[in-house]
Tab-separated table of C-alpha atoms in Angstrom:
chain	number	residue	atom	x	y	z
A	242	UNK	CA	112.400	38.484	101.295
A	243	UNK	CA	114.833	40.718	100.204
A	244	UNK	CA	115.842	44.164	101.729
A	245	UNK	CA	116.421	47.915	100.853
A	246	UNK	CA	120.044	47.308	100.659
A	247	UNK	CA	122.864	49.748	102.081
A	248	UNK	CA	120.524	52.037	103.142
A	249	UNK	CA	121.643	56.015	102.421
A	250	UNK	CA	120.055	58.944	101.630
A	251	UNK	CA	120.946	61.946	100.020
A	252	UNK	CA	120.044	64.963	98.093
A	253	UNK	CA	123.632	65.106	96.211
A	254	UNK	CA	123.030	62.745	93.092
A	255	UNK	CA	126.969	61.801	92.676
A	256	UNK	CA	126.245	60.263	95.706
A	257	UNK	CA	123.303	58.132	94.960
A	258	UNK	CA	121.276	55.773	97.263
A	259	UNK	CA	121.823	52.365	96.398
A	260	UNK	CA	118.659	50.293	97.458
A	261	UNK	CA	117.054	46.307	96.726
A	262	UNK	CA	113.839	46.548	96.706
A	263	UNK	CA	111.688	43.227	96.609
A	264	UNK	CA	109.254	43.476	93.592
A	265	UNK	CA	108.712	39.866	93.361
A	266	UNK	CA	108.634	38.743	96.300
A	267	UNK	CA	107.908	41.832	99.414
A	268	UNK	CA	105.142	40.435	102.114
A	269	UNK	CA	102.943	42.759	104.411
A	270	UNK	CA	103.978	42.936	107.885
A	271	UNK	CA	101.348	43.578	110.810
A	272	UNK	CA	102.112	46.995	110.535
A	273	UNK	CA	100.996	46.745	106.733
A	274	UNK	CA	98.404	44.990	106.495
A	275	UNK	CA	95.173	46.479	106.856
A	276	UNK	CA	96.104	49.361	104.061
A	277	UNK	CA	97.569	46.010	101.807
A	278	UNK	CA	94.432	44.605	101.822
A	279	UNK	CA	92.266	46.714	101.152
A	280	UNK	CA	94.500	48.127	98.154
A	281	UNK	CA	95.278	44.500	96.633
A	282	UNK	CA	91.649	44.310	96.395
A	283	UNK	CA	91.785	46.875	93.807
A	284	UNK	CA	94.833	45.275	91.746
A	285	UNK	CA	93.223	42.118	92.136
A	286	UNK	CA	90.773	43.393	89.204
A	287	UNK	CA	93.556	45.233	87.393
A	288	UNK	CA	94.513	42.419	85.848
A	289	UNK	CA	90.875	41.892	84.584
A	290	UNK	CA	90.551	45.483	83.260
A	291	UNK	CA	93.964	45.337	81.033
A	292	UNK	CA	92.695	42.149	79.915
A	293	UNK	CA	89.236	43.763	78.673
A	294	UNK	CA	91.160	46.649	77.350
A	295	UNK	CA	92.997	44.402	75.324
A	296	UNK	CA	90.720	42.517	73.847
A	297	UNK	CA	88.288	46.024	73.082
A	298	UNK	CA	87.878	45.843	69.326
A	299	UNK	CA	85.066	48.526	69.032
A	300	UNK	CA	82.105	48.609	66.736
A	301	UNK	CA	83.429	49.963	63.805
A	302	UNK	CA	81.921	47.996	61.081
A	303	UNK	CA	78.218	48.303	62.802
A	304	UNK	CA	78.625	52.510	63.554
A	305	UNK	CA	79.580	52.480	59.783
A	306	UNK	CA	77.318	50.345	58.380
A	307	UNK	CA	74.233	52.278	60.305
A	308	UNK	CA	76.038	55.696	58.846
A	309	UNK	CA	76.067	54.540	55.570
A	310	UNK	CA	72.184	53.486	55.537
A	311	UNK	CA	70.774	55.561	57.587
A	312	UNK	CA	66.842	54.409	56.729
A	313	UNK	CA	67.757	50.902	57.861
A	314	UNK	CA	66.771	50.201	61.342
A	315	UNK	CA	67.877	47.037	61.435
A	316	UNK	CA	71.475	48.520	61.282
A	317	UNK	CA	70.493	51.343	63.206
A	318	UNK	CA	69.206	48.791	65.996
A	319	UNK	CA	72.729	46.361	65.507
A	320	UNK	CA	75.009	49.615	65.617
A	321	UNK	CA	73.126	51.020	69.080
A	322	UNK	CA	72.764	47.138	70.299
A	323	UNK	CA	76.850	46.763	69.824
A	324	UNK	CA	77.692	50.523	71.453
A	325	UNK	CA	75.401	50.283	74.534
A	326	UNK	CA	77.534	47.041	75.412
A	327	UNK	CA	80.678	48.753	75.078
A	328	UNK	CA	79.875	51.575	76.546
A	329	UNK	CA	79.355	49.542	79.419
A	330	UNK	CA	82.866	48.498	79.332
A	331	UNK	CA	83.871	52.377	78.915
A	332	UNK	CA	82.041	52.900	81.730
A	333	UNK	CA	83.519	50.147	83.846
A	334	UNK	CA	86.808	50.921	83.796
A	335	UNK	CA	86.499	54.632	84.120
A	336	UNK	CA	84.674	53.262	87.443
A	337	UNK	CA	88.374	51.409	88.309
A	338	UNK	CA	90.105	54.904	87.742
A	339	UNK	CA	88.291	56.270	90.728
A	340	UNK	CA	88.931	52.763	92.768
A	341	UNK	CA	92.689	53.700	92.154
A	342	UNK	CA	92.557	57.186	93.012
A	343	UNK	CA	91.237	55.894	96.502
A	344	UNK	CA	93.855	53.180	96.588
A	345	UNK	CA	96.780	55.509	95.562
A	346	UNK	CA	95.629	58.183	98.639
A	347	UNK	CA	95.347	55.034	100.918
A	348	UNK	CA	99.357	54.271	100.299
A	349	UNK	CA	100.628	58.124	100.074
A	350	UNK	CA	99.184	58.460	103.389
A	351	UNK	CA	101.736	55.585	105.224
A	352	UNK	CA	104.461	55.970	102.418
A	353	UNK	CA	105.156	59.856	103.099
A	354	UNK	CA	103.605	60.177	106.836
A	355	UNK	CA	106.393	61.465	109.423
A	356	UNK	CA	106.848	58.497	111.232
A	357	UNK	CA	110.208	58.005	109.073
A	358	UNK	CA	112.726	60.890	108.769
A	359	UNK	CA	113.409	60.037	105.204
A	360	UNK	CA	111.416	58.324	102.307
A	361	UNK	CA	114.282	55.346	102.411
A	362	UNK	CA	113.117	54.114	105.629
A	363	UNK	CA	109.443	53.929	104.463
A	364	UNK	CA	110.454	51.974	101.365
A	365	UNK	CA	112.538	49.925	103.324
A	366	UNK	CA	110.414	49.139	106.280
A	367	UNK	CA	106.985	49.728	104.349
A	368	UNK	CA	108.269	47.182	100.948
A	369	UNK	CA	104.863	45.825	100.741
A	370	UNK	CA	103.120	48.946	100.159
A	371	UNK	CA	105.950	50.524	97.794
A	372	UNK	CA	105.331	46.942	96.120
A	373	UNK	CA	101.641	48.204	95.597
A	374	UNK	CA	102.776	51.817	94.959
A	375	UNK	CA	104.675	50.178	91.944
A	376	UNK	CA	102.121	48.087	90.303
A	377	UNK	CA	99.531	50.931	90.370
A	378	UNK	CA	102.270	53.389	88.108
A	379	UNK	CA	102.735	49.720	86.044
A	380	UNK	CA	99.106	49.326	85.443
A	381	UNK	CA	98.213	52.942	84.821
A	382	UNK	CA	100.996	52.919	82.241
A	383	UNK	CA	99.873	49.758	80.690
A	384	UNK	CA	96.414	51.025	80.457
A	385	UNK	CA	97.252	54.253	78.682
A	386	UNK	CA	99.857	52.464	76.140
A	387	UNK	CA	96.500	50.424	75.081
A	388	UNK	CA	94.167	53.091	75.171
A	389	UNK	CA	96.336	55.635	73.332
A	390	UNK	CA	96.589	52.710	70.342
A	391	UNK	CA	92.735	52.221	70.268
A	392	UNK	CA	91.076	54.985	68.322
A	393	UNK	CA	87.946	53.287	68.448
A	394	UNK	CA	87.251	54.057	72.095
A	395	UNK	CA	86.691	57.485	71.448
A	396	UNK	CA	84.678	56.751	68.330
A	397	UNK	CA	82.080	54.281	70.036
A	398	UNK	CA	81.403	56.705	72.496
A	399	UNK	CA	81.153	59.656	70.571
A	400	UNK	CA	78.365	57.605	68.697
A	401	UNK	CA	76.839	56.358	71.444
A	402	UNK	CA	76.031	60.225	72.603
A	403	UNK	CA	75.348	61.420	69.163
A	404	UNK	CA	73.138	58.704	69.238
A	405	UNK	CA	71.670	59.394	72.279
A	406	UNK	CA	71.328	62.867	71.573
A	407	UNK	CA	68.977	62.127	68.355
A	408	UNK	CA	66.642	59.457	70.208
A	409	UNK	CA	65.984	62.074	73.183
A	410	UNK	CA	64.568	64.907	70.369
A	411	UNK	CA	63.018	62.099	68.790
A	412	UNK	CA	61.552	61.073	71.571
A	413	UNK	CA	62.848	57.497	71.272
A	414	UNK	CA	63.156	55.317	74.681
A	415	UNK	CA	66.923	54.309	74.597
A	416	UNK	CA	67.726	51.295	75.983
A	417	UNK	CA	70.561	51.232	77.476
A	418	UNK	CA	70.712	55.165	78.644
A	419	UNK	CA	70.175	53.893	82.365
A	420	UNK	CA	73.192	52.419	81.763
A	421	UNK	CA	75.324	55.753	81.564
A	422	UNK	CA	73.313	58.888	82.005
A	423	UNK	CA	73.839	62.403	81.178
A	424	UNK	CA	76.074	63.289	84.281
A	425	UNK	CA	78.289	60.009	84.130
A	426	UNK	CA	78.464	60.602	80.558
A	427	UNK	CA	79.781	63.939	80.667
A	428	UNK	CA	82.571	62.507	83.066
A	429	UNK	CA	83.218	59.600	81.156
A	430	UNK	CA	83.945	62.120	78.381
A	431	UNK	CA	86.447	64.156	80.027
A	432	UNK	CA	88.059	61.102	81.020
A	433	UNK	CA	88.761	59.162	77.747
A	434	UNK	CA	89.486	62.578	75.975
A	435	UNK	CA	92.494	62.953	78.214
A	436	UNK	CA	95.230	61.351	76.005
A	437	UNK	CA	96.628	59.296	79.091
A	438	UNK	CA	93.962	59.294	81.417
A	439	UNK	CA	94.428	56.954	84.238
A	440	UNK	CA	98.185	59.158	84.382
A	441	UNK	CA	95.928	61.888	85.101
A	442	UNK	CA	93.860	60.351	87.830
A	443	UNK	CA	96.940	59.265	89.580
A	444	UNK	CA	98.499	62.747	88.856
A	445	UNK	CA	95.348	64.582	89.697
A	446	UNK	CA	94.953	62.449	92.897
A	447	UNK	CA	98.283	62.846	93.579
A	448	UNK	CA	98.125	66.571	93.859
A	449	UNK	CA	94.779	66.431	95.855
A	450	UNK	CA	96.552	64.279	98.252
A	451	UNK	CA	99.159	67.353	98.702
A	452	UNK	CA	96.821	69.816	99.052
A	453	UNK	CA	94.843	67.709	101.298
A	454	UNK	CA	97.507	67.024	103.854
A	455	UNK	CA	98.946	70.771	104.081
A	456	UNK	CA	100.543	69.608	107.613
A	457	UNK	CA	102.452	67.606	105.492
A	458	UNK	CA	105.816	69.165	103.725
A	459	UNK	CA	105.093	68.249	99.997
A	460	UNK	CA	108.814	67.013	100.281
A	461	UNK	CA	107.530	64.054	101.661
A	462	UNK	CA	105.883	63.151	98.477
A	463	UNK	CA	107.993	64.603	96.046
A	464	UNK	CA	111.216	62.832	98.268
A	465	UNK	CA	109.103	59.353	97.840
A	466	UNK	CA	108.661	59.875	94.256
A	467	UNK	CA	112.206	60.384	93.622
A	468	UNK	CA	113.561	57.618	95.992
A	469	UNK	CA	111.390	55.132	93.897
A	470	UNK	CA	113.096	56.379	90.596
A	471	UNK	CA	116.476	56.149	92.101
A	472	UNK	CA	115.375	52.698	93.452
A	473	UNK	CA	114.212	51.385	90.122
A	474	UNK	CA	117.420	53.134	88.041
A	475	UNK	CA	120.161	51.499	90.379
A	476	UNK	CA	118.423	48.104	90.313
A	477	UNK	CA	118.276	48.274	86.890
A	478	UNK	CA	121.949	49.300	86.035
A	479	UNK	CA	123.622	47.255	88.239
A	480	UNK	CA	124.338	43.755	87.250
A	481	UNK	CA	124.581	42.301	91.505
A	482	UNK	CA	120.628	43.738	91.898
A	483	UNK	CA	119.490	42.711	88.441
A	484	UNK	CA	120.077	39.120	88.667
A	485	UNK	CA	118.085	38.705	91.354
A	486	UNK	CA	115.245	39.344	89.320
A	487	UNK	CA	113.971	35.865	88.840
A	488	UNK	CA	111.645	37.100	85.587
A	489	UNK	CA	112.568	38.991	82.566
A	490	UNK	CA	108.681	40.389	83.292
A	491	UNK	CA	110.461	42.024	86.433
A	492	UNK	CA	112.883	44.196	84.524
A	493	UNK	CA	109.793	45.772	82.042
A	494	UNK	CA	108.102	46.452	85.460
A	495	UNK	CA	111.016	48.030	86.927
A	496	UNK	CA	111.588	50.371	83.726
A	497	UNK	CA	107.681	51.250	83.882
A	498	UNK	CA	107.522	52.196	87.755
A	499	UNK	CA	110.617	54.616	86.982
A	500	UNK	CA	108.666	56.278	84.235
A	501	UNK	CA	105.602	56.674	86.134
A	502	UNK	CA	107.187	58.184	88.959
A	503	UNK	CA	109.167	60.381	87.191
A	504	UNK	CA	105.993	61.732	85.238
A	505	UNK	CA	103.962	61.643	88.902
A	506	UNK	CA	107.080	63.482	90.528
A	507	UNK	CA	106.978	65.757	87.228
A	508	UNK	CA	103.546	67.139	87.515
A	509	UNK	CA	103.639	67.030	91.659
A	510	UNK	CA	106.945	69.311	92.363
A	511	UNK	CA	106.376	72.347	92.071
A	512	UNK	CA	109.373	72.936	89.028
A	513	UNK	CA	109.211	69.056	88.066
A	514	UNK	CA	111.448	66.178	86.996
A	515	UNK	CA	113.814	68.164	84.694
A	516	UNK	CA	115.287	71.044	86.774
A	517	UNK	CA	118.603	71.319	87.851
A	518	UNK	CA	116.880	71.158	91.082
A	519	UNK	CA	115.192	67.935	90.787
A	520	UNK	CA	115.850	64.988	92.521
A	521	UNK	CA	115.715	62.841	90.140
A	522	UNK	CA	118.854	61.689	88.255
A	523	UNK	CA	117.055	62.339	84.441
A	524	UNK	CA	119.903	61.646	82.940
A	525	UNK	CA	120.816	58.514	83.971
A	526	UNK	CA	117.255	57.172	84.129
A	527	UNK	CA	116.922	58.008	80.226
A	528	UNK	CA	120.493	56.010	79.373
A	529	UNK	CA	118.953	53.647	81.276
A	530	UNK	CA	116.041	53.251	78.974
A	531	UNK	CA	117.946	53.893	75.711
A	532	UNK	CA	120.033	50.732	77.233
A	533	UNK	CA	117.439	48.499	76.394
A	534	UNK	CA	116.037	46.300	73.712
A	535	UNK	CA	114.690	49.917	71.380
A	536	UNK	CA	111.298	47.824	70.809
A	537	UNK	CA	110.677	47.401	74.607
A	538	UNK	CA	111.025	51.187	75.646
A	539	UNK	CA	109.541	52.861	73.159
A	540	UNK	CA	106.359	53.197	74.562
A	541	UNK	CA	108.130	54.820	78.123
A	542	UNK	CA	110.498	56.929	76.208
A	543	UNK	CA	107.235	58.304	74.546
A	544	UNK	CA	105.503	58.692	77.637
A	545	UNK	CA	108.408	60.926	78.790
A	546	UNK	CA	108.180	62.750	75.471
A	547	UNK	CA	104.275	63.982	75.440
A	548	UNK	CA	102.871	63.116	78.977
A	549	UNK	CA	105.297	64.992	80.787
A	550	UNK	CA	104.477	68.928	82.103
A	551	UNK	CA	107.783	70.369	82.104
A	552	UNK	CA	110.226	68.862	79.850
A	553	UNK	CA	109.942	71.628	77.239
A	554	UNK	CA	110.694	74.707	80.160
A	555	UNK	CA	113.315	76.681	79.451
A	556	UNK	CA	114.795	75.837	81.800
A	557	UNK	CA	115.441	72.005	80.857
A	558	UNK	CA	118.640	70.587	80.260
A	559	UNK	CA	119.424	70.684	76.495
A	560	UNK	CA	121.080	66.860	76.910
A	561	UNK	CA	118.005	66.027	78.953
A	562	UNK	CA	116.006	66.988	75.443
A	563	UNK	CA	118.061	66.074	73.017
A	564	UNK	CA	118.315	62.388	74.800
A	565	UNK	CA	114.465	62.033	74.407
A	566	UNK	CA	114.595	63.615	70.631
């Protein structure tokens, strides 16, 4: 298993960490694994819910068919028939958003508790967990990239409640309205109208986490955040760490958990990712990015463009924004 290598920390970015950490490979220890488990629970289904995502075509053709002849009730009945299913999906993986906002305050609480001085011993004695960290900012990013390219999410279930809406002054029994009531339909909503929403979970739970623990110095979050970045920037630009990485798969991971934290460390800190005070090396994560294939990073470079709070302060770096124009 490989190691945090040449362990340093420091606040002075010309002196950067310079850290291994195991993506591929990093095993719970007895220490571990009782939060491991029950958080690889959750990202055992992950997988599951990107696949459904993927394959979500909508019901387009039905919702305008049954628009288009509205005294027909046998496309009336195909259009509702072909919603209520989907909605079911809708509804199932805005379920898995609140699985992962329990799994993400399960591994803040080890990751930034005070057993450690700094966040680099956690990463480097806690690899497992950071492991897990990662591939909840990979799937949450993968999620959004596939809902943000799938208009017909938001159409289905807008015409599943318009729907719904018409058959309860009609006095029409709905099947299918046990399925998602009123309430749950009002969160579901709010959810899917959020441009990124499983970002906002994480950065929503993120920030409930903070205020949560007010013992704990919001440092210790905002110090993990960064030290993942920095982690995932210096295995990525230097050529000794990189060829470790036994999968091509490994470096698009690596460049996704650096965006996600960045954005998670960029709502969380209290003046963000882009000021001079920051932790994070923005600069060098961004050449980092424009270093690869233009087709591969789009998406992330995008994600720092729009889902980001604080890139367009005044107080930004003008290279910082003119790198992401």
């Amino acid at each position: 298993m490989g190691n945090l290598l040449k362990v340093l920390t420091c606040t002075d970015l010309e002196q950067e960490p310079n850290f291994f950490l195991d993506f591929e490979n990093a095993q719970p220890t007895d220490a571990e694994r009782e939060v491991w488990e029950q958080v690889d629970l959750v990202l055992k289904d992950a997988r599951g819910v990107l696949d459904e995502l993927q394959a979500y075509k909508g019901a387009g053709q039905e919702i305008r068919e049954a628009i288009q002849n509205p005294s027909d009730e046998a496309l009336q009945e195909a259009a509702w028939a072909a919603v209520v299913h989907l909605v079911g999906k809708l509804k199932k993986f805005y379920q898995f958003s609140q699985r992962l906002e329990a799994a993400l305050h399960s591994l803040l609480g080890p990751l930034t508790s005070e057993t450690y001085d700094d966040p680099t011993q956690h990463l480097e004695r806690d690899q497992a967990l950071a492991k897990q960290f990662a591939e909840i900012l990979h799937f949450t990013l993968r999620f959004d990239e596939l809902k943000m390219t799938n208009p017909a999410i938001q159409n289905d279930f807008s015409y599943y409640r318009r729907t719904l809406s018409r058959m309860r002054i009609n006095n029409t029994p709905a099947e299918g309205e046990n399925e998602v009531n009123n309430e749950m339909a009002n969160r579901i909503s709010l959810f899917y109208a959020d441009a990124t929403p499983m970002l906002k979970t994480l950065s929503d739970s993120t920030t409930k986490f903070v205020s949560e623990n007010k013992n704990l110095p919001i440092e210790n979050t905002t110090d993990c955040l960064s030290t993942m970045a920095s982690v995932c920037k210096v295995m990525l630009e230097t050529p000794e760490y990189r060829s470790r990485f036994t999968s091509e798969e490994t470096v698009s991971f690596c460049l996704r958990v650096m965006v996600g934290v960045i954005i998670l460390y960029d709502y969380v800190h209290p003046v963000g990712a882009f000021s001079k005070s920051s932790k994070i090396d923005m600069k060098g994560c961004i050449k980092v990015l424009r270093d690869q294939p233009p087709n591969s990073v789009e998406g992330l470079l995008n994600a720092l463009r729009y889902t980001t709070k604080h890139l367009n302060d005044e107080s930004t770096n003008k290279t910082i924004k003119s790198m992401l124009q």
